[in-house]
PDB file of C-alpha atoms in Angstrom:
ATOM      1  CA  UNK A  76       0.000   0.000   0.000  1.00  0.00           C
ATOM      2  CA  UNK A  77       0.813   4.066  -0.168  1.00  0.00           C
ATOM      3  CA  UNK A  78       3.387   4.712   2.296  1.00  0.00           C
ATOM      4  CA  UNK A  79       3.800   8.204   4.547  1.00  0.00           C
ATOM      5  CA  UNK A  80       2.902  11.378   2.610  1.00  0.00           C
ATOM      6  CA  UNK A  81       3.491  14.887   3.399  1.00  0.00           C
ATOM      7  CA  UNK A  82       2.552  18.151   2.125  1.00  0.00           C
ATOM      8  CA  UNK A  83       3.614  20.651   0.795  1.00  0.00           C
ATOM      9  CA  UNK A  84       7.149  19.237  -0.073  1.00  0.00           C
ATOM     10  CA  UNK A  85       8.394  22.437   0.357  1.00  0.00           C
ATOM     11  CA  UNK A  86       7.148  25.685   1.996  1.00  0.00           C
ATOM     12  CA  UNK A  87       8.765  29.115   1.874  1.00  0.00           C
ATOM     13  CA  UNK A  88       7.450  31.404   4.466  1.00  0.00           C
ATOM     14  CA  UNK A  89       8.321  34.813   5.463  1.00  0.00           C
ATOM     15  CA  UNK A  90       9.181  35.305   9.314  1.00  0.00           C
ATOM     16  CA  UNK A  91       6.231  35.560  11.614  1.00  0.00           C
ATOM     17  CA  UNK A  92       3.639  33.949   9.726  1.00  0.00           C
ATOM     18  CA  UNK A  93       2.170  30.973  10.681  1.00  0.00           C
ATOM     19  CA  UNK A  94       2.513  27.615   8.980  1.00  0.00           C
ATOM     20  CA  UNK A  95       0.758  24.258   8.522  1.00  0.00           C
ATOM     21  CA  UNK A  96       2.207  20.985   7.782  1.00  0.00           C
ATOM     22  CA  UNK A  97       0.257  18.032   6.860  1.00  0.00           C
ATOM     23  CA  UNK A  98       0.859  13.722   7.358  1.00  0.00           C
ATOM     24  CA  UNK A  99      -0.936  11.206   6.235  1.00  0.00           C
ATOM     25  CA  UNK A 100       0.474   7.945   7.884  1.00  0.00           C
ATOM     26  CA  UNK A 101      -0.086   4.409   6.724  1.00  0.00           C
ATOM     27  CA  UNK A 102      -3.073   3.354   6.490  1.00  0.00           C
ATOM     28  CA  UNK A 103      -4.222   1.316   9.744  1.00  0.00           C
ATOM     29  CA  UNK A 104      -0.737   2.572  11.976  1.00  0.00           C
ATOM     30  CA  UNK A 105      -2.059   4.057  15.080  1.00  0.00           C
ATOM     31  CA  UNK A 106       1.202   5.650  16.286  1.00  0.00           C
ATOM     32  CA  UNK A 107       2.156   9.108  14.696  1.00  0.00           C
ATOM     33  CA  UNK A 108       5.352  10.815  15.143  1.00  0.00           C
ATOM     34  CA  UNK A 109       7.135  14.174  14.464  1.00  0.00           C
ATOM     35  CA  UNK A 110      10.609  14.741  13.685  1.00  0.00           C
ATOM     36  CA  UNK A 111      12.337  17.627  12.398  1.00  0.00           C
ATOM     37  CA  UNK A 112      16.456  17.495  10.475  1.00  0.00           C
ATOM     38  CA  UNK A 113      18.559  20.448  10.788  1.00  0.00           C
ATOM     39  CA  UNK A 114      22.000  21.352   9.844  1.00  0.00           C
ATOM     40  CA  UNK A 115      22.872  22.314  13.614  1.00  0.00           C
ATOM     41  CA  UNK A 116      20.873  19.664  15.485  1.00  0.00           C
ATOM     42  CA  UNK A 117      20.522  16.517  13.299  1.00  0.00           C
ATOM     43  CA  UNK A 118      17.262  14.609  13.513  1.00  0.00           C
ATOM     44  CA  UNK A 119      15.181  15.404  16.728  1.00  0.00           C
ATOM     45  CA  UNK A 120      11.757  14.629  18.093  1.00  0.00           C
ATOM     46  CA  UNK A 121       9.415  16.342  18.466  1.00  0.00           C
ATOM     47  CA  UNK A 122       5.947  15.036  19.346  1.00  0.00           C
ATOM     48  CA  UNK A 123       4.259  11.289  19.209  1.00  0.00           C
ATOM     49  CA  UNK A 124       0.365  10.737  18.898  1.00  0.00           C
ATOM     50  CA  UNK A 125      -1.099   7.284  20.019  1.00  0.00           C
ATOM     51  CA  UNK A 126      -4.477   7.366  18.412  1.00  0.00           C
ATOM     52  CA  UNK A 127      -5.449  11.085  18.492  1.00  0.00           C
ATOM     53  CA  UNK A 128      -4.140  11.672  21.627  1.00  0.00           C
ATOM     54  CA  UNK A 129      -0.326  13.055  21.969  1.00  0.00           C
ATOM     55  CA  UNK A 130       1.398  11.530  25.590  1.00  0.00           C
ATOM     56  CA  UNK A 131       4.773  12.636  24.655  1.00  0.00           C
ATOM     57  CA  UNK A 132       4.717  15.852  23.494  1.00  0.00           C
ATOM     58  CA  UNK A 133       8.830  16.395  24.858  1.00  0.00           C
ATOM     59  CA  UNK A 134      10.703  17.534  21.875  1.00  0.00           C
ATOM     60  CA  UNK A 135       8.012  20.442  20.873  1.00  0.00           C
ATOM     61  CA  UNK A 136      10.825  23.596  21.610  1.00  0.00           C
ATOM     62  CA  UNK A 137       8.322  26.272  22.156  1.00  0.00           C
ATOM     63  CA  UNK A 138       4.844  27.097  22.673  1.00  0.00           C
ATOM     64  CA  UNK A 139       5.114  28.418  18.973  1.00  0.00           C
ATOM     65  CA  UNK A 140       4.565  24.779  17.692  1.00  0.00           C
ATOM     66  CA  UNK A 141       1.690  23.020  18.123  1.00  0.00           C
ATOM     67  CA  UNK A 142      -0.064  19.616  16.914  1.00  0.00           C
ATOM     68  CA  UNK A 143      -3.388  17.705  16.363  1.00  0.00           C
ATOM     69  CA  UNK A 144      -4.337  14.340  15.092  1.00  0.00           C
ATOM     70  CA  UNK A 145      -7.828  13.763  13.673  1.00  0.00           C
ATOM     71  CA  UNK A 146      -9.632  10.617  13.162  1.00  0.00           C
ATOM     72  CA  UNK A 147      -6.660   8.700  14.210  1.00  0.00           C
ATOM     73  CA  UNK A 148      -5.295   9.374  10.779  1.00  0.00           C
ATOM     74  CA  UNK A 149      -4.553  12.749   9.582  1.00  0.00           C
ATOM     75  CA  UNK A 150      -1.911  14.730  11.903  1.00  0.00           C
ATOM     76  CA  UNK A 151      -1.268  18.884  11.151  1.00  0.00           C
ATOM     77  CA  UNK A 152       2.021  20.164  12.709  1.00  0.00           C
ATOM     78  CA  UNK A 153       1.403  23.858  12.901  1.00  0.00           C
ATOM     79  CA  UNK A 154       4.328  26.777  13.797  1.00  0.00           C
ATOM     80  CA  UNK A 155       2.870  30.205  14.997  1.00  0.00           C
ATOM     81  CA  UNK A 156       5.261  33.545  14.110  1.00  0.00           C
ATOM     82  CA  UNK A 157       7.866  31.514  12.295  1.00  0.00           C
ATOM     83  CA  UNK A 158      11.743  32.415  13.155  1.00  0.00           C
ATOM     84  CA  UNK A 159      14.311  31.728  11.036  1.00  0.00           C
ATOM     85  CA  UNK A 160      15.382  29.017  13.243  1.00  0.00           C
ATOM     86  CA  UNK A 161      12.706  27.148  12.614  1.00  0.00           C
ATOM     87  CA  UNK A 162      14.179  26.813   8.849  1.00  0.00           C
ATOM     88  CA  UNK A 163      14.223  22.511   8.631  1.00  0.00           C
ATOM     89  CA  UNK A 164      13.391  19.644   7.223  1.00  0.00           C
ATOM     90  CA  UNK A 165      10.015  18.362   8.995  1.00  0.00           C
ATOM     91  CA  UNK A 166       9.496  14.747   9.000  1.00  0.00           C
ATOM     92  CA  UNK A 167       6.548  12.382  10.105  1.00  0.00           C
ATOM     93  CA  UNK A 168       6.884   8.989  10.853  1.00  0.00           C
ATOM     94  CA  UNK A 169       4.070   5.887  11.490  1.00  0.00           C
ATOM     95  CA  UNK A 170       3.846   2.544  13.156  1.00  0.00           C
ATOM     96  CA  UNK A 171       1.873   0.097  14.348  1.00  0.00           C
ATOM     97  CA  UNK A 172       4.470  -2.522  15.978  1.00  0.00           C
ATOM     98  CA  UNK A 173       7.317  -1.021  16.469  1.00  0.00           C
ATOM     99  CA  UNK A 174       9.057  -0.171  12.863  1.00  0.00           C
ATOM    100  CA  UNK A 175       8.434   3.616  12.045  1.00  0.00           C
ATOM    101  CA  UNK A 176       8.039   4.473   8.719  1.00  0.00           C
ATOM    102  CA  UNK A 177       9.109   7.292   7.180  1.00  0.00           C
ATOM    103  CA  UNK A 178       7.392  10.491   4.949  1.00  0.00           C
ATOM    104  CA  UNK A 179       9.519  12.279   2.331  1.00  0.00           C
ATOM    105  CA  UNK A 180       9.694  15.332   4.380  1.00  0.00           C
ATOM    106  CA  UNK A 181       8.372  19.219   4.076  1.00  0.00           C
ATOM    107  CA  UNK A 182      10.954  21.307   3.466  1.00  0.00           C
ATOM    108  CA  UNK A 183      10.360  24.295   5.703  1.00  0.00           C
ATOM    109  CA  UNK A 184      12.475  27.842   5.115  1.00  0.00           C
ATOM    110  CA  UNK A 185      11.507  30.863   6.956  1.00  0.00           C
ATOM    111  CA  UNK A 186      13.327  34.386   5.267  1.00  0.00           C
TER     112      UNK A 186
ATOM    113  CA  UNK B 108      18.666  10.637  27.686  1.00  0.00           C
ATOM    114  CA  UNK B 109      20.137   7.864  25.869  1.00  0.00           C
ATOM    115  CA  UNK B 110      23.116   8.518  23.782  1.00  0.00           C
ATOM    116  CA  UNK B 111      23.820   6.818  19.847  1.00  0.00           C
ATOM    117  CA  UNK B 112      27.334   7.483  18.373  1.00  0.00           C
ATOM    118  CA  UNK B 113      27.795   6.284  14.649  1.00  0.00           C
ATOM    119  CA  UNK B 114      31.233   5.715  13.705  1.00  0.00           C
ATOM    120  CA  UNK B 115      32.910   6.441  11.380  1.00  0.00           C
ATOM    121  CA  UNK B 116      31.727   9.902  10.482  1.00  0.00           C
ATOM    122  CA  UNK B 117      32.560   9.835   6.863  1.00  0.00           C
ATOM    123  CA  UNK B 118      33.886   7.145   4.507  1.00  0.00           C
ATOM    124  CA  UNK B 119      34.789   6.550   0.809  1.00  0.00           C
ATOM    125  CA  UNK B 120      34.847   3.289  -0.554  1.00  0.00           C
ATOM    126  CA  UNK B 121      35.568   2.448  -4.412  1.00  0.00           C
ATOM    127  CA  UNK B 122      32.852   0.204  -5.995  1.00  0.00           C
ATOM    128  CA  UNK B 123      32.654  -3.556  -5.186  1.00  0.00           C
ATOM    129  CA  UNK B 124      34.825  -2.677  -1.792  1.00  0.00           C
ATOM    130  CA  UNK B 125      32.905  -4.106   1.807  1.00  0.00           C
ATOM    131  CA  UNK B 126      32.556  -1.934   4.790  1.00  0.00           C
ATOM    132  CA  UNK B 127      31.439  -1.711   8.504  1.00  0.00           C
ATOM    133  CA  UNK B 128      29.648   0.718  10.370  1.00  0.00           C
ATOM    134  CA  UNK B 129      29.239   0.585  13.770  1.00  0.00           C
ATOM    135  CA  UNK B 130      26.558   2.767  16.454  1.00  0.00           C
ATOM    136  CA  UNK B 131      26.743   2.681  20.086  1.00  0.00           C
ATOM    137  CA  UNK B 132      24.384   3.335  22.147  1.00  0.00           C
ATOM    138  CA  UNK B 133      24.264   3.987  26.345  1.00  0.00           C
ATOM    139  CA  UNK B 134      21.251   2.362  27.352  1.00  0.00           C
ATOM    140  CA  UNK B 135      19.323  -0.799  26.846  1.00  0.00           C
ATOM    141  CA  UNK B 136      16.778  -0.540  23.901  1.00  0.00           C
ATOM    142  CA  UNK B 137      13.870  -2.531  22.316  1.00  0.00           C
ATOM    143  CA  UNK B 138      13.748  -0.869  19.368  1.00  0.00           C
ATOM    144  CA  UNK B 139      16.598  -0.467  16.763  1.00  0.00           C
ATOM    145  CA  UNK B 140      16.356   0.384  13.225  1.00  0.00           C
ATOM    146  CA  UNK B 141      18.969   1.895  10.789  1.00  0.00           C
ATOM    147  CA  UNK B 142      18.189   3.944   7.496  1.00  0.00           C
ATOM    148  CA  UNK B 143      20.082   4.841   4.595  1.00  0.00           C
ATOM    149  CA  UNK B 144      19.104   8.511   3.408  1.00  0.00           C
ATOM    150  CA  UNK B 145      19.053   9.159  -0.049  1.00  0.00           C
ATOM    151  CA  UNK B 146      20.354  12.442  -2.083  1.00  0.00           C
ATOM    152  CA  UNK B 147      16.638  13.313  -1.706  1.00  0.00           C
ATOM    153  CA  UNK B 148      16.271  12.843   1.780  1.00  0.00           C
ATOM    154  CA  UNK B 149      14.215  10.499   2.140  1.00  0.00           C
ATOM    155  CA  UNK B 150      14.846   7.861   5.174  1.00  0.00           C
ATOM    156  CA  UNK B 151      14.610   4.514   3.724  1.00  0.00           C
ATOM    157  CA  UNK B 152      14.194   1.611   6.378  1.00  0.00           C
ATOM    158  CA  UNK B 153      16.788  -0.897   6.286  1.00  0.00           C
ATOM    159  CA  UNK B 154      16.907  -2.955   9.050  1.00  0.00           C
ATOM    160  CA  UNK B 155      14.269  -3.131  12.379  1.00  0.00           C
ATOM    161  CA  UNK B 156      17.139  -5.094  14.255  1.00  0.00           C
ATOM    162  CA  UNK B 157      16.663  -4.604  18.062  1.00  0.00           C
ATOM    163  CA  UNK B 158      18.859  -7.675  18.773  1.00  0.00           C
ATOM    164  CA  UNK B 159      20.078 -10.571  16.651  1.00  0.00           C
ATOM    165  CA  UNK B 160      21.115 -10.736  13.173  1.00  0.00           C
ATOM    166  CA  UNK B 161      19.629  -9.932   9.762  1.00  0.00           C
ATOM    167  CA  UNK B 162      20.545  -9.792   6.545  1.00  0.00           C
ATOM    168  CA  UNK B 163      19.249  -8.135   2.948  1.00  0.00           C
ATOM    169  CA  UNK B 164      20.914  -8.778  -0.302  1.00  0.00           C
ATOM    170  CA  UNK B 165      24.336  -7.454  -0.211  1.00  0.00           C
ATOM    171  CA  UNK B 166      23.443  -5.858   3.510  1.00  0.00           C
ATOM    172  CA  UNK B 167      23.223  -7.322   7.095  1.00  0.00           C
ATOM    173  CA  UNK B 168      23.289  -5.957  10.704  1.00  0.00           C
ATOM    174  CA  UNK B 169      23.992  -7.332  13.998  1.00  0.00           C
ATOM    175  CA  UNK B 170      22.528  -6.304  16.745  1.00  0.00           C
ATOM    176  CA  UNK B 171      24.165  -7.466  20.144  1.00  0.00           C
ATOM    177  CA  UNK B 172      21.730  -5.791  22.948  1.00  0.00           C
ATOM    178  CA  UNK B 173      23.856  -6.684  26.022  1.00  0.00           C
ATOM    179  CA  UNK B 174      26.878  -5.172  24.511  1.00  0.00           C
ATOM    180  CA  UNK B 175      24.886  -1.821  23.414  1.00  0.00           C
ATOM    181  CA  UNK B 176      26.066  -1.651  19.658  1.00  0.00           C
ATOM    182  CA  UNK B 177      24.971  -2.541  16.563  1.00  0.00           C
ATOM    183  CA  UNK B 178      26.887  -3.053  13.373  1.00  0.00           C
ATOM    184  CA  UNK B 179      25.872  -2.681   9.208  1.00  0.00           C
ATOM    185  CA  UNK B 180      27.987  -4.411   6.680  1.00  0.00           C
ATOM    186  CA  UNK B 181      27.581  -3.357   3.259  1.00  0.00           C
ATOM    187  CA  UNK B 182      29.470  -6.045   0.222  1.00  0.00           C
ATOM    188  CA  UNK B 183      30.037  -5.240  -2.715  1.00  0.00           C
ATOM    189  CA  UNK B 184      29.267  -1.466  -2.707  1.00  0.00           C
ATOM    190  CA  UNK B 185      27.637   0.274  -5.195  1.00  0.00           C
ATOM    191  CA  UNK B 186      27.613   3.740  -6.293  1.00  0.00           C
ATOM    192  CA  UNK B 187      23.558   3.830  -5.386  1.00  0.00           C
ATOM    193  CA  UNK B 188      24.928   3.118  -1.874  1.00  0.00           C
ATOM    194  CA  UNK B 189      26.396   6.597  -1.641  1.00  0.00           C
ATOM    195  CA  UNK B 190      24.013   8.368   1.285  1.00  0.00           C
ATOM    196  CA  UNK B 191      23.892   9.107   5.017  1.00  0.00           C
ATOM    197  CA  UNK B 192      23.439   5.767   7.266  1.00  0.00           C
ATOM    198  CA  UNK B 193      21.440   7.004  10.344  1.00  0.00           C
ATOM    199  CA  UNK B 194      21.485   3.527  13.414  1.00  0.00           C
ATOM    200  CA  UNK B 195      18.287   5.053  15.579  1.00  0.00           C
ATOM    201  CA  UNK B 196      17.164   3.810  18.960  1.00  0.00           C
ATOM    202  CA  UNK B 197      14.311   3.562  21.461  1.00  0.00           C
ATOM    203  CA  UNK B 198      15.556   3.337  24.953  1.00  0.00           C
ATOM    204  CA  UNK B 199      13.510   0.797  27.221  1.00  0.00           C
ATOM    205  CA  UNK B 200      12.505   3.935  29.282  1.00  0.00           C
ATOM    206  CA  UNK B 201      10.724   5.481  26.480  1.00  0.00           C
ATOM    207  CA  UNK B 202       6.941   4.443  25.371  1.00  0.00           C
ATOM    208  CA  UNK B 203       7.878   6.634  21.737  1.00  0.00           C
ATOM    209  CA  UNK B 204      10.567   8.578  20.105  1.00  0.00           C
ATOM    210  CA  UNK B 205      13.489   7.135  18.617  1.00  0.00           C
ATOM    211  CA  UNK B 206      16.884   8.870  19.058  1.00  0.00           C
ATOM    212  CA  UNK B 207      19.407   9.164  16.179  1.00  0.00           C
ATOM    213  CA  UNK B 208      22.575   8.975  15.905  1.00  0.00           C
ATOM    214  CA  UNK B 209      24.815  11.704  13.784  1.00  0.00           C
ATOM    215  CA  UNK B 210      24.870   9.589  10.345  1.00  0.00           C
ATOM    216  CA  UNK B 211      27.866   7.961   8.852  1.00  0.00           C
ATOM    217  CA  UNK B 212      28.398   9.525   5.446  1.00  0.00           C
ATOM    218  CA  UNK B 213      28.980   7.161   2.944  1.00  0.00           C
ATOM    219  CA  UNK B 214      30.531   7.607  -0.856  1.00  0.00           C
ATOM    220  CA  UNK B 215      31.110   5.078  -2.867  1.00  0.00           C
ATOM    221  CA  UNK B 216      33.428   6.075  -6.109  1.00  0.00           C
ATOM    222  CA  UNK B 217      33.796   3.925  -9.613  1.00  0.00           C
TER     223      UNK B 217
END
């Protein structure tokens, strides 16, 4: 079946505007997870979703980022007032037993 | 938190040449998986290896749990093996995330 999509595959934002980022996991994987690559801090966490509901929400580095899951399906990472920090590569990953599975990424680069 | 170092950082191999790559890690895990990432960036799954050994084609890993490392041998290299290998782990303590470790850069020449 389709593996982890993402959208847009790239997004070019100005700073302080807000932006949304969209995964669709694998069909039937209940566990959702956020990741985010970097030049400076190589590929972090950022939030996991069990179902809709999020019990590790650890690696989220400011109040600026927030996430939902809908459906158990659909998860939107969004970023309030962008900073040019936040420039990455934001990746989502799925499971169901263990094995995450990989997205191709949204390319994220605030100006 | 739990700690992953990939060694070596970087390495060239010519094509058809074998290679090792090792990652530590400073905690006991249940969950081990290594990628290879491709000139596009995507993370392609390679092994789910939290203990024993598996192999692939021209790849295998080892995973030895009780000695906290893991190791990916690659025969026979080919150019389409040029990438970054990332060895990623879930500590026991953790009910989620997996932690990554810096990447070994591999490039493969003709």
């Amino acid at each position: 079946g389709a593996g982890v999509s993402q959208s847009p595959s790239n997004k070019v934002t100005e700073k302080g505007k807000d932006v949304e980022l969209r995964c669709d996991p694998i069909s039937g994987h209940t566990a959702l997870y956020w990741y985010r690559q970097s030049l400076g801090q190589g590929l972090e966490f950022l939030i996991y979703f069990q179902g809709n509901s999020a019990p590790d929400k650890s690696g989220l580095p400011s109040d600026r980022f927030s996430a939902e899951r809908t459906g158990g399906s659909v998860s939107t990472l969004t970023i309030q007032r962008t900073q040019q920090e936040d420039s990455a590569v934001y990746l989502c990953a799925s499971s169901l037993a263990g094995e995450q599975f990989f997205g191709p990424g949204t390319r994220l680069t605030v100006l | 938190g739990i700690q992953v170092e990939q060694s070596p950082p970087d390495l060239i191999l010519q094509e058809g040449a074998n290679s090792t790559l090792r990652c530590n890690f400073s905690d006991s895990v249940n969950n081990l998986q290594w990628f290879h990432q491709n000139p596009w960036g995507q993370l392609i799954n390679l092994f789910y290896i939290p203990s024993g050994t598996k192999q692939n084609g021209r790849l295998s890993a080892t995973t030895v749990a009780t000695e906290r490392y893991s190791l990916l041998y690659i025969s026979s290299s080919q150019t389409t093996d040029s990438g970054v290998y990332f060895c990623a782990v879930k500590s026991t303590g953790t009910a989620s995330k997996l932690t990554f470790g810096t990447g070994t850069r591999l490039q493969v020449t003709l």
